[in-house]
Amino acid sequence: MADPIIELDRVTFRYEAMTMVFDLVVEQGSLVVIFGPSGAGKTTLLNLIAGFDRPTGGTIRIAGRDVTSQPPADRPVTTLFQEHNLFAHLTVAQNVGLGIHPGLRLSRDDLGRVSQALGLVGLAGFEHRLPRQLSGGERQRVALARSIVRDRPVLLLDEPFAALGPAHRREMIGLVTDLRERRGLTVLLVTHQLEEARDLSGRALFVEGGRILADGTIRDFLTNPPFPEIADYLG
Ligand code: ADP
């Protein structure tokens, strides 16, 4: 078993309507798909790991450090949201460069890293385009390239491809898996479409009511769901 990179120990978070409690250990370099109904707590789980939400109890360790009270910027984590938030007036290269330097003072070396990241997401040569000159799928690839240049070992993906069509979504999921292997990243991916992750060998967590109700492999969930509720959810 690889070393754990993320460790959640009785991490508790409360909204008026629901108390969530998460216990989780994720191995370094693994892919974990998180699925479950709307309102189950999937986004909150990622927000707790990233530091956008602060738990009321429990501890969060990442890469061996207790980060429970650290702000997001100090955690070895990058999050890619569904909304890609590219700046319309900045070029593709500048938008990616923001992942290295918020002030965009980029050295020649930095620009090399930007181009390399664009190459990895299949956008070599797109450096000087503006976001409006790209398709939705291409814009999301730019956002992914920005996540890559940040060079953090944990990548959190919150339904980042939900706005794309099924074919593009599959392609992007393939791209992320490829990046994970090449860069040794640990990836947590929230999706509503477990079916689209069918080809991946990885772990899946079924979240419901603010808890991780089931923990298994993607393949097992799809072929032999452990609870009838999960079979119903998967249709
Ligand atoms: P999911 O990502 O699985 O759809 P979320 O983590 O977004 O679930 O939300 C889990 C629960 O927390 C939901 O019941 C939701 O209504 C509630 N919730 C989410 N954000 C807030 C908020 N800012 N204030 C109050 N309740 C919230």
PDB file of C-alpha atoms and ligand atoms in Angstrom:
ATOM      1  CA  MET A   1       0.000   0.000   0.000  1.00  0.00           C
ATOM      2  CA  ALA A   2       1.317   3.452  -0.951  1.00  0.00           C
ATOM      3  CA  ASP A   3       1.726   6.132   1.711  1.00  0.00           C
ATOM      4  CA  PRO A   4      -1.406   8.030   2.660  1.00  0.00           C
ATOM      5  CA  ILE A   5      -1.494  11.579   1.288  1.00  0.00           C
ATOM      6  CA  ILE A   6      -4.903  12.705   2.571  1.00  0.00           C
ATOM      7  CA  GLU A   7      -6.177  11.711   6.014  1.00  0.00           C
ATOM      8  CA  LEU A   8      -9.520  12.896   7.359  1.00  0.00           C
ATOM      9  CA  ASP A   9     -10.220  11.893  10.929  1.00  0.00           C
ATOM     10  CA  ARG A  10     -13.799  12.553  12.111  1.00  0.00           C
ATOM     11  CA  VAL A  11     -13.914  15.772  10.108  1.00  0.00           C
ATOM     12  CA  THR A  12     -17.204  17.425  11.014  1.00  0.00           C
ATOM     13  CA  PHE A  13     -19.018  20.234   9.284  1.00  0.00           C
ATOM     14  CA  ARG A  14     -22.473  21.567   9.956  1.00  0.00           C
ATOM     15  CA  TYR A  15     -25.043  23.338   7.853  1.00  0.00           C
ATOM     16  CA  GLU A  16     -28.412  24.063   9.429  1.00  0.00           C
ATOM     17  CA  ALA A  17     -30.036  21.192   7.611  1.00  0.00           C
ATOM     18  CA  MET A  18     -27.265  18.625   7.922  1.00  0.00           C
ATOM     19  CA  THR A  19     -24.204  17.575   9.906  1.00  0.00           C
ATOM     20  CA  MET A  20     -21.497  15.948   7.842  1.00  0.00           C
ATOM     21  CA  VAL A  21     -18.801  13.658   9.206  1.00  0.00           C
ATOM     22  CA  PHE A  22     -16.021  12.332   7.014  1.00  0.00           C
ATOM     23  CA  ASP A  23     -13.401   9.678   7.710  1.00  0.00           C
ATOM     24  CA  LEU A  24     -11.123   8.999   4.781  1.00  0.00           C
ATOM     25  CA  VAL A  25      -7.607   7.895   3.894  1.00  0.00           C
ATOM     26  CA  VAL A  26      -6.395   8.384   0.324  1.00  0.00           C
ATOM     27  CA  GLU A  27      -3.190   6.793  -0.943  1.00  0.00           C
ATOM     28  CA  GLN A  28      -0.600   8.844  -2.725  1.00  0.00           C
ATOM     29  CA  GLY A  29      -0.947   8.702  -6.510  1.00  0.00           C
ATOM     30  CA  SER A  30      -4.439   7.222  -6.494  1.00  0.00           C
ATOM     31  CA  LEU A  31      -7.580   8.222  -8.338  1.00  0.00           C
ATOM     32  CA  VAL A  32     -10.742   8.488  -6.265  1.00  0.00           C
ATOM     33  CA  VAL A  33     -14.104   9.138  -7.889  1.00  0.00           C
ATOM     34  CA  ILE A  34     -16.736  10.637  -5.584  1.00  0.00           C
ATOM     35  CA  PHE A  35     -20.361  10.182  -6.557  1.00  0.00           C
ATOM     36  CA  GLY A  36     -23.788  10.416  -4.985  1.00  0.00           C
ATOM     37  CA  PRO A  37     -27.020  12.406  -5.151  1.00  0.00           C
ATOM     38  CA  SER A  38     -27.238  16.201  -5.198  1.00  0.00           C
ATOM     39  CA  GLY A  39     -26.919  17.729  -1.765  1.00  0.00           C
ATOM     40  CA  ALA A  40     -25.072  14.676  -0.394  1.00  0.00           C
ATOM     41  CA  GLY A  41     -21.989  16.630   0.654  1.00  0.00           C
ATOM     42  CA  LYS A  42     -19.562  15.901  -2.216  1.00  0.00           C
ATOM     43  CA  THR A  43     -18.589  19.540  -2.788  1.00  0.00           C
ATOM     44  CA  THR A  44     -18.306  20.123   0.953  1.00  0.00           C
ATOM     45  CA  LEU A  45     -15.943  17.158   1.222  1.00  0.00           C
ATOM     46  CA  LEU A  46     -13.654  18.719  -1.418  1.00  0.00           C
ATOM     47  CA  ASN A  47     -13.999  22.177   0.170  1.00  0.00           C
ATOM     48  CA  LEU A  48     -12.891  20.784   3.528  1.00  0.00           C
ATOM     49  CA  ILE A  49      -9.810  19.195   1.944  1.00  0.00           C
ATOM     50  CA  ALA A  50      -9.003  22.378   0.006  1.00  0.00           C
ATOM     51  CA  GLY A  51      -9.644  24.630   3.011  1.00  0.00           C
ATOM     52  CA  PHE A  52     -12.560  26.644   1.593  1.00  0.00           C
ATOM     53  CA  ASP A  53     -14.728  25.246   4.392  1.00  0.00           C
ATOM     54  CA  ARG A  54     -13.378  24.882   7.944  1.00  0.00           C
ATOM     55  CA  PRO A  55     -14.443  21.882  10.003  1.00  0.00           C
ATOM     56  CA  THR A  56     -15.992  22.290  13.440  1.00  0.00           C
ATOM     57  CA  GLY A  57     -14.204  19.148  14.601  1.00  0.00           C
ATOM     58  CA  GLY A  58     -11.700  16.518  13.564  1.00  0.00           C
ATOM     59  CA  THR A  59      -8.339  16.773  11.820  1.00  0.00           C
ATOM     60  CA  ILE A  60      -7.176  16.948   8.224  1.00  0.00           C
ATOM     61  CA  ARG A  61      -3.646  15.854   7.340  1.00  0.00           C
ATOM     62  CA  ILE A  62      -2.214  16.257   3.856  1.00  0.00           C
ATOM     63  CA  ALA A  63       1.200  14.943   2.893  1.00  0.00           C
ATOM     64  CA  GLY A  64       1.929  14.244   6.546  1.00  0.00           C
ATOM     65  CA  ARG A  65       1.086  17.751   7.829  1.00  0.00           C
ATOM     66  CA  ASP A  66      -1.860  18.825   9.919  1.00  0.00           C
ATOM     67  CA  VAL A  67      -3.533  21.449   7.708  1.00  0.00           C
ATOM     68  CA  THR A  68      -6.838  21.666   9.613  1.00  0.00           C
ATOM     69  CA  SER A  69      -6.476  25.364  10.346  1.00  0.00           C
ATOM     70  CA  GLN A  70      -4.411  26.368   7.312  1.00  0.00           C
ATOM     71  CA  PRO A  71      -5.788  28.608   4.561  1.00  0.00           C
ATOM     72  CA  PRO A  72      -6.257  27.095   1.071  1.00  0.00           C
ATOM     73  CA  ALA A  73      -3.123  28.734  -0.376  1.00  0.00           C
ATOM     74  CA  ASP A  74      -0.911  26.971   2.168  1.00  0.00           C
ATOM     75  CA  ARG A  75      -2.230  23.501   1.377  1.00  0.00           C
ATOM     76  CA  PRO A  76      -0.553  21.269  -1.231  1.00  0.00           C
ATOM     77  CA  VAL A  77      -3.838  21.175  -3.151  1.00  0.00           C
ATOM     78  CA  THR A  78      -5.278  22.587  -6.378  1.00  0.00           C
ATOM     79  CA  THR A  79      -9.014  22.678  -7.089  1.00  0.00           C
ATOM     80  CA  LEU A  80     -10.619  22.820 -10.510  1.00  0.00           C
ATOM     81  CA  PHE A  81     -14.261  23.862 -10.404  1.00  0.00           C
ATOM     82  CA  GLN A  82     -17.012  23.493 -12.942  1.00  0.00           C
ATOM     83  CA  GLU A  83     -16.770  27.213 -13.646  1.00  0.00           C
ATOM     84  CA  HIS A  84     -13.366  27.715 -15.151  1.00  0.00           C
ATOM     85  CA  ASN A  85     -13.069  31.433 -14.391  1.00  0.00           C
ATOM     86  CA  LEU A  86     -10.728  32.424 -17.164  1.00  0.00           C
ATOM     87  CA  PHE A  87     -10.046  36.131 -17.483  1.00  0.00           C
ATOM     88  CA  ALA A  88     -11.535  37.311 -20.772  1.00  0.00           C
ATOM     89  CA  HIS A  89      -8.930  40.005 -21.398  1.00  0.00           C
ATOM     90  CA  LEU A  90      -5.921  37.754 -20.758  1.00  0.00           C
ATOM     91  CA  THR A  91      -4.410  35.384 -23.312  1.00  0.00           C
ATOM     92  CA  VAL A  92      -4.378  31.639 -22.831  1.00  0.00           C
ATOM     93  CA  ALA A  93      -0.716  31.772 -21.758  1.00  0.00           C
ATOM     94  CA  GLN A  94      -1.443  34.527 -19.225  1.00  0.00           C
ATOM     95  CA  ASN A  95      -4.447  32.681 -17.849  1.00  0.00           C
ATOM     96  CA  VAL A  96      -2.270  29.601 -17.326  1.00  0.00           C
ATOM     97  CA  GLY A  97       0.586  31.742 -15.989  1.00  0.00           C
ATOM     98  CA  LEU A  98      -1.690  32.942 -13.170  1.00  0.00           C
ATOM     99  CA  GLY A  99      -1.217  29.486 -11.690  1.00  0.00           C
ATOM    100  CA  ILE A 100       2.491  30.289 -11.261  1.00  0.00           C
ATOM    101  CA  HIS A 101       2.374  34.011 -10.405  1.00  0.00           C
ATOM    102  CA  PRO A 102      -0.767  35.976  -9.550  1.00  0.00           C
ATOM    103  CA  GLY A 103       1.102  39.130 -10.640  1.00  0.00           C
ATOM    104  CA  LEU A 104       2.041  37.530 -13.957  1.00  0.00           C
ATOM    105  CA  ARG A 105       5.733  38.321 -13.665  1.00  0.00           C
ATOM    106  CA  LEU A 106       6.754  35.292 -15.640  1.00  0.00           C
ATOM    107  CA  SER A 107      10.341  34.342 -16.352  1.00  0.00           C
ATOM    108  CA  ARG A 108      11.414  32.577 -19.518  1.00  0.00           C
ATOM    109  CA  ASP A 109      11.433  29.416 -17.454  1.00  0.00           C
ATOM    110  CA  ASP A 110       7.850  30.033 -16.308  1.00  0.00           C
ATOM    111  CA  LEU A 111       6.737  30.576 -19.896  1.00  0.00           C
ATOM    112  CA  GLY A 112       8.351  27.241 -20.769  1.00  0.00           C
ATOM    113  CA  ARG A 113       6.285  25.576 -18.033  1.00  0.00           C
ATOM    114  CA  VAL A 114       3.134  27.265 -19.382  1.00  0.00           C
ATOM    115  CA  SER A 115       3.788  25.946 -22.881  1.00  0.00           C
ATOM    116  CA  GLN A 116       4.580  22.502 -21.547  1.00  0.00           C
ATOM    117  CA  ALA A 117       1.276  22.424 -19.607  1.00  0.00           C
ATOM    118  CA  LEU A 118      -0.625  23.569 -22.705  1.00  0.00           C
ATOM    119  CA  GLY A 119       1.027  20.756 -24.637  1.00  0.00           C
ATOM    120  CA  LEU A 120      -0.075  18.245 -22.008  1.00  0.00           C
ATOM    121  CA  VAL A 121      -3.725  19.275 -22.387  1.00  0.00           C
ATOM    122  CA  GLY A 122      -3.542  19.260 -26.183  1.00  0.00           C
ATOM    123  CA  LEU A 123      -3.404  23.045 -26.678  1.00  0.00           C
ATOM    124  CA  ALA A 124       0.139  23.553 -27.940  1.00  0.00           C
ATOM    125  CA  GLY A 125       0.288  26.741 -30.001  1.00  0.00           C
ATOM    126  CA  PHE A 126      -2.792  28.313 -28.339  1.00  0.00           C
ATOM    127  CA  GLU A 127      -0.692  30.641 -26.138  1.00  0.00           C
ATOM    128  CA  HIS A 128      -1.793  33.928 -27.736  1.00  0.00           C
ATOM    129  CA  ARG A 129      -5.496  33.252 -28.141  1.00  0.00           C
ATOM    130  CA  LEU A 130      -8.143  34.894 -26.001  1.00  0.00           C
ATOM    131  CA  PRO A 131     -10.747  32.800 -24.147  1.00  0.00           C
ATOM    132  CA  ARG A 132     -13.527  33.931 -26.503  1.00  0.00           C
ATOM    133  CA  GLN A 133     -11.606  32.361 -29.389  1.00  0.00           C
ATOM    134  CA  LEU A 134     -11.913  28.936 -27.757  1.00  0.00           C
ATOM    135  CA  SER A 135     -14.675  26.346 -27.443  1.00  0.00           C
ATOM    136  CA  GLY A 136     -16.075  25.478 -24.001  1.00  0.00           C
ATOM    137  CA  GLY A 137     -14.005  22.289 -23.923  1.00  0.00           C
ATOM    138  CA  GLU A 138     -10.841  24.164 -24.841  1.00  0.00           C
ATOM    139  CA  ARG A 139     -11.464  26.738 -22.122  1.00  0.00           C
ATOM    140  CA  GLN A 140     -11.777  23.965 -19.579  1.00  0.00           C
ATOM    141  CA  ARG A 141      -8.467  22.524 -20.829  1.00  0.00           C
ATOM    142  CA  VAL A 142      -6.854  25.921 -20.228  1.00  0.00           C
ATOM    143  CA  ALA A 143      -8.179  25.829 -16.659  1.00  0.00           C
ATOM    144  CA  LEU A 144      -6.745  22.334 -16.290  1.00  0.00           C
ATOM    145  CA  ALA A 145      -3.366  23.558 -17.595  1.00  0.00           C
ATOM    146  CA  ARG A 146      -3.453  26.312 -14.958  1.00  0.00           C
ATOM    147  CA  SER A 147      -4.052  23.655 -12.288  1.00  0.00           C
ATOM    148  CA  ILE A 148      -1.095  21.651 -13.601  1.00  0.00           C
ATOM    149  CA  VAL A 149       1.431  24.503 -13.483  1.00  0.00           C
ATOM    150  CA  ARG A 150       0.624  25.048  -9.821  1.00  0.00           C
ATOM    151  CA  ASP A 151       2.450  21.789  -9.308  1.00  0.00           C
ATOM    152  CA  ARG A 152       0.620  20.674  -6.182  1.00  0.00           C
ATOM    153  CA  PRO A 153       0.487  16.947  -5.467  1.00  0.00           C
ATOM    154  CA  VAL A 154      -3.287  16.807  -4.885  1.00  0.00           C
ATOM    155  CA  LEU A 155      -5.775  17.745  -7.615  1.00  0.00           C
ATOM    156  CA  LEU A 156      -9.443  18.148  -6.674  1.00  0.00           C
ATOM    157  CA  LEU A 157     -11.935  18.182  -9.527  1.00  0.00           C
ATOM    158  CA  ASP A 158     -15.492  19.227  -8.721  1.00  0.00           C
ATOM    159  CA  GLU A 159     -17.549  18.146 -11.719  1.00  0.00           C
ATOM    160  CA  PRO A 160     -15.204  20.177 -13.880  1.00  0.00           C
ATOM    161  CA  PHE A 161     -16.509  18.749 -17.126  1.00  0.00           C
ATOM    162  CA  ALA A 162     -20.244  18.766 -16.386  1.00  0.00           C
ATOM    163  CA  ALA A 163     -20.909  21.491 -18.958  1.00  0.00           C
ATOM    164  CA  LEU A 164     -19.255  19.478 -21.745  1.00  0.00           C
ATOM    165  CA  GLY A 165     -20.915  16.827 -23.908  1.00  0.00           C
ATOM    166  CA  PRO A 166     -20.414  13.140 -23.031  1.00  0.00           C
ATOM    167  CA  ALA A 167     -17.665  12.558 -25.622  1.00  0.00           C
ATOM    168  CA  HIS A 168     -15.665  15.549 -24.423  1.00  0.00           C
ATOM    169  CA  ARG A 169     -16.196  14.561 -20.814  1.00  0.00           C
ATOM    170  CA  ARG A 170     -14.747  11.111 -21.458  1.00  0.00           C
ATOM    171  CA  GLU A 171     -11.836  12.683 -23.258  1.00  0.00           C
ATOM    172  CA  MET A 172     -11.121  15.029 -20.351  1.00  0.00           C
ATOM    173  CA  ILE A 173     -11.375  12.210 -17.814  1.00  0.00           C
ATOM    174  CA  GLY A 174      -8.861  10.282 -19.942  1.00  0.00           C
ATOM    175  CA  LEU A 175      -6.595  13.317 -19.981  1.00  0.00           C
ATOM    176  CA  VAL A 176      -6.732  13.675 -16.204  1.00  0.00           C
ATOM    177  CA  THR A 177      -5.863   9.996 -15.693  1.00  0.00           C
ATOM    178  CA  ASP A 178      -2.973  10.368 -18.053  1.00  0.00           C
ATOM    179  CA  LEU A 179      -1.719  13.413 -16.130  1.00  0.00           C
ATOM    180  CA  ARG A 180      -2.082  11.565 -12.875  1.00  0.00           C
ATOM    181  CA  GLU A 181       0.154   8.783 -14.134  1.00  0.00           C
ATOM    182  CA  ARG A 182       2.756  11.055 -15.674  1.00  0.00           C
ATOM    183  CA  ARG A 183       2.977  13.447 -12.765  1.00  0.00           C
ATOM    184  CA  GLY A 184       2.226  11.121  -9.884  1.00  0.00           C
ATOM    185  CA  LEU A 185      -0.735  13.271  -8.834  1.00  0.00           C
ATOM    186  CA  THR A 186      -3.426  12.183  -6.432  1.00  0.00           C
ATOM    187  CA  VAL A 187      -6.794  12.991  -7.993  1.00  0.00           C
ATOM    188  CA  LEU A 188     -10.234  13.261  -6.385  1.00  0.00           C
ATOM    189  CA  LEU A 189     -12.976  13.639  -8.974  1.00  0.00           C
ATOM    190  CA  VAL A 190     -16.597  14.444  -8.189  1.00  0.00           C
ATOM    191  CA  THR A 191     -18.927  13.290 -10.909  1.00  0.00           C
ATOM    192  CA  HIS A 192     -22.589  12.529 -11.418  1.00  0.00           C
ATOM    193  CA  GLN A 193     -21.739  10.090 -14.169  1.00  0.00           C
ATOM    194  CA  LEU A 194     -19.912   7.155 -12.641  1.00  0.00           C
ATOM    195  CA  GLU A 195     -20.641   5.332 -15.904  1.00  0.00           C
ATOM    196  CA  GLU A 196     -18.252   7.688 -17.685  1.00  0.00           C
ATOM    197  CA  ALA A 197     -15.448   6.619 -15.386  1.00  0.00           C
ATOM    198  CA  ARG A 198     -16.130   2.968 -16.252  1.00  0.00           C
ATOM    199  CA  ASP A 199     -12.832   2.494 -18.048  1.00  0.00           C
ATOM    200  CA  LEU A 200     -10.788   3.777 -15.140  1.00  0.00           C
ATOM    201  CA  SER A 201      -9.276   1.501 -12.602  1.00  0.00           C
ATOM    202  CA  GLY A 202      -9.676   3.343  -9.376  1.00  0.00           C
ATOM    203  CA  ARG A 203     -11.523   3.762  -6.168  1.00  0.00           C
ATOM    204  CA  ALA A 204     -15.011   5.177  -5.800  1.00  0.00           C
ATOM    205  CA  LEU A 205     -16.797   6.635  -2.786  1.00  0.00           C
ATOM    206  CA  PHE A 206     -20.570   6.856  -2.572  1.00  0.00           C
ATOM    207  CA  VAL A 207     -21.529   9.913  -0.506  1.00  0.00           C
ATOM    208  CA  GLU A 208     -25.004  10.401   0.920  1.00  0.00           C
ATOM    209  CA  GLY A 209     -26.382  12.445   3.805  1.00  0.00           C
ATOM    210  CA  GLY A 210     -22.981  13.913   4.663  1.00  0.00           C
ATOM    211  CA  ARG A 211     -21.258  10.524   5.046  1.00  0.00           C
ATOM    212  CA  ILE A 212     -19.179   8.189   2.906  1.00  0.00           C
ATOM    213  CA  LEU A 213     -21.664   5.330   2.781  1.00  0.00           C
ATOM    214  CA  ALA A 214     -19.685   2.953   0.594  1.00  0.00           C
ATOM    215  CA  ASP A 215     -16.086   2.664  -0.492  1.00  0.00           C
ATOM    216  CA  GLY A 216     -15.012   0.336  -3.307  1.00  0.00           C
ATOM    217  CA  THR A 217     -13.703   0.160  -6.839  1.00  0.00           C
ATOM    218  CA  ILE A 218     -15.404   1.927  -9.736  1.00  0.00           C
ATOM    219  CA  ARG A 219     -15.834  -1.414 -11.474  1.00  0.00           C
ATOM    220  CA  ASP A 220     -17.481  -3.087  -8.481  1.00  0.00           C
ATOM    221  CA  PHE A 221     -19.938  -0.238  -8.006  1.00  0.00           C
ATOM    222  CA  LEU A 222     -20.980  -0.499 -11.635  1.00  0.00           C
ATOM    223  CA  THR A 223     -21.162  -4.282 -11.909  1.00  0.00           C
ATOM    224  CA  ASN A 224     -22.203  -5.213  -8.386  1.00  0.00           C
ATOM    225  CA  PRO A 225     -23.494  -2.231  -6.351  1.00  0.00           C
ATOM    226  CA  PRO A 226     -23.231  -2.956  -2.607  1.00  0.00           C
ATOM    227  CA  PHE A 227     -26.656  -1.427  -1.719  1.00  0.00           C
ATOM    228  CA  PRO A 228     -29.943  -1.285  -3.631  1.00  0.00           C
ATOM    229  CA  GLU A 229     -29.921   2.536  -3.114  1.00  0.00           C
ATOM    230  CA  ILE A 230     -26.711   2.730  -5.090  1.00  0.00           C
ATOM    231  CA  ALA A 231     -28.092   0.527  -7.845  1.00  0.00           C
ATOM    232  CA  ASP A 232     -31.151   2.815  -7.965  1.00  0.00           C
ATOM    233  CA  TYR A 233     -28.983   5.901  -8.053  1.00  0.00           C
ATOM    234  CA  LEU A 234     -26.881   4.470 -10.875  1.00  0.00           C
ATOM    235  CA  GLY A 235     -30.049   3.433 -12.702  1.00  0.00           C
TER     236      GLY A 235
HETATM  237  P1  ADP B   1     -23.247  17.975  -3.280  1.00  0.00           P
HETATM  238  O1  ADP B   1     -21.929  18.507  -3.755  1.00  0.00           O
HETATM  239  O2  ADP B   1     -23.205  16.497  -2.978  1.00  0.00           O
HETATM  240  O3  ADP B   1     -24.393  18.323  -4.167  1.00  0.00           O
HETATM  241  P2  ADP B   1     -22.983  19.948  -1.173  1.00  0.00           P
HETATM  242  O4  ADP B   1     -21.733  19.616  -0.450  1.00  0.00           O
HETATM  243  O5  ADP B   1     -22.935  21.066  -2.143  1.00  0.00           O
HETATM  244  O6  ADP B   1     -23.551  18.623  -1.849  1.00  0.00           O
HETATM  245  O7  ADP B   1     -24.115  20.295  -0.120  1.00  0.00           O
HETATM  246  C1  ADP B   1     -24.443  19.427   0.962  1.00  0.00           C
HETATM  247  C2  ADP B   1     -25.560  20.006   1.786  1.00  0.00           C
HETATM  248  O8  ADP B   1     -25.174  21.224   2.372  1.00  0.00           O
HETATM  249  C3  ADP B   1     -26.806  20.322   0.983  1.00  0.00           C
HETATM  250  O9  ADP B   1     -27.914  19.909   1.739  1.00  0.00           O
HETATM  251  C4  ADP B   1     -26.781  21.816   0.825  1.00  0.00           C
HETATM  252  O10 ADP B   1     -28.080  22.341   0.769  1.00  0.00           O
HETATM  253  C5  ADP B   1     -26.063  22.268   2.060  1.00  0.00           C
HETATM  254  N1  ADP B   1     -25.282  23.483   1.785  1.00  0.00           N
HETATM  255  C6  ADP B   1     -24.308  23.622   0.874  1.00  0.00           C
HETATM  256  N2  ADP B   1     -23.778  24.842   0.900  1.00  0.00           N
HETATM  257  C7  ADP B   1     -24.453  25.518   1.874  1.00  0.00           C
HETATM  258  C8  ADP B   1     -24.367  26.839   2.426  1.00  0.00           C
HETATM  259  N3  ADP B   1     -23.479  27.710   1.964  1.00  0.00           N
HETATM  260  N4  ADP B   1     -25.213  27.153   3.436  1.00  0.00           N
HETATM  261  C9  ADP B   1     -26.093  26.263   3.909  1.00  0.00           C
HETATM  262  N5  ADP B   1     -26.219  25.008   3.461  1.00  0.00           N
HETATM  263  C10 ADP B   1     -25.420  24.635   2.438  1.00  0.00           C
END
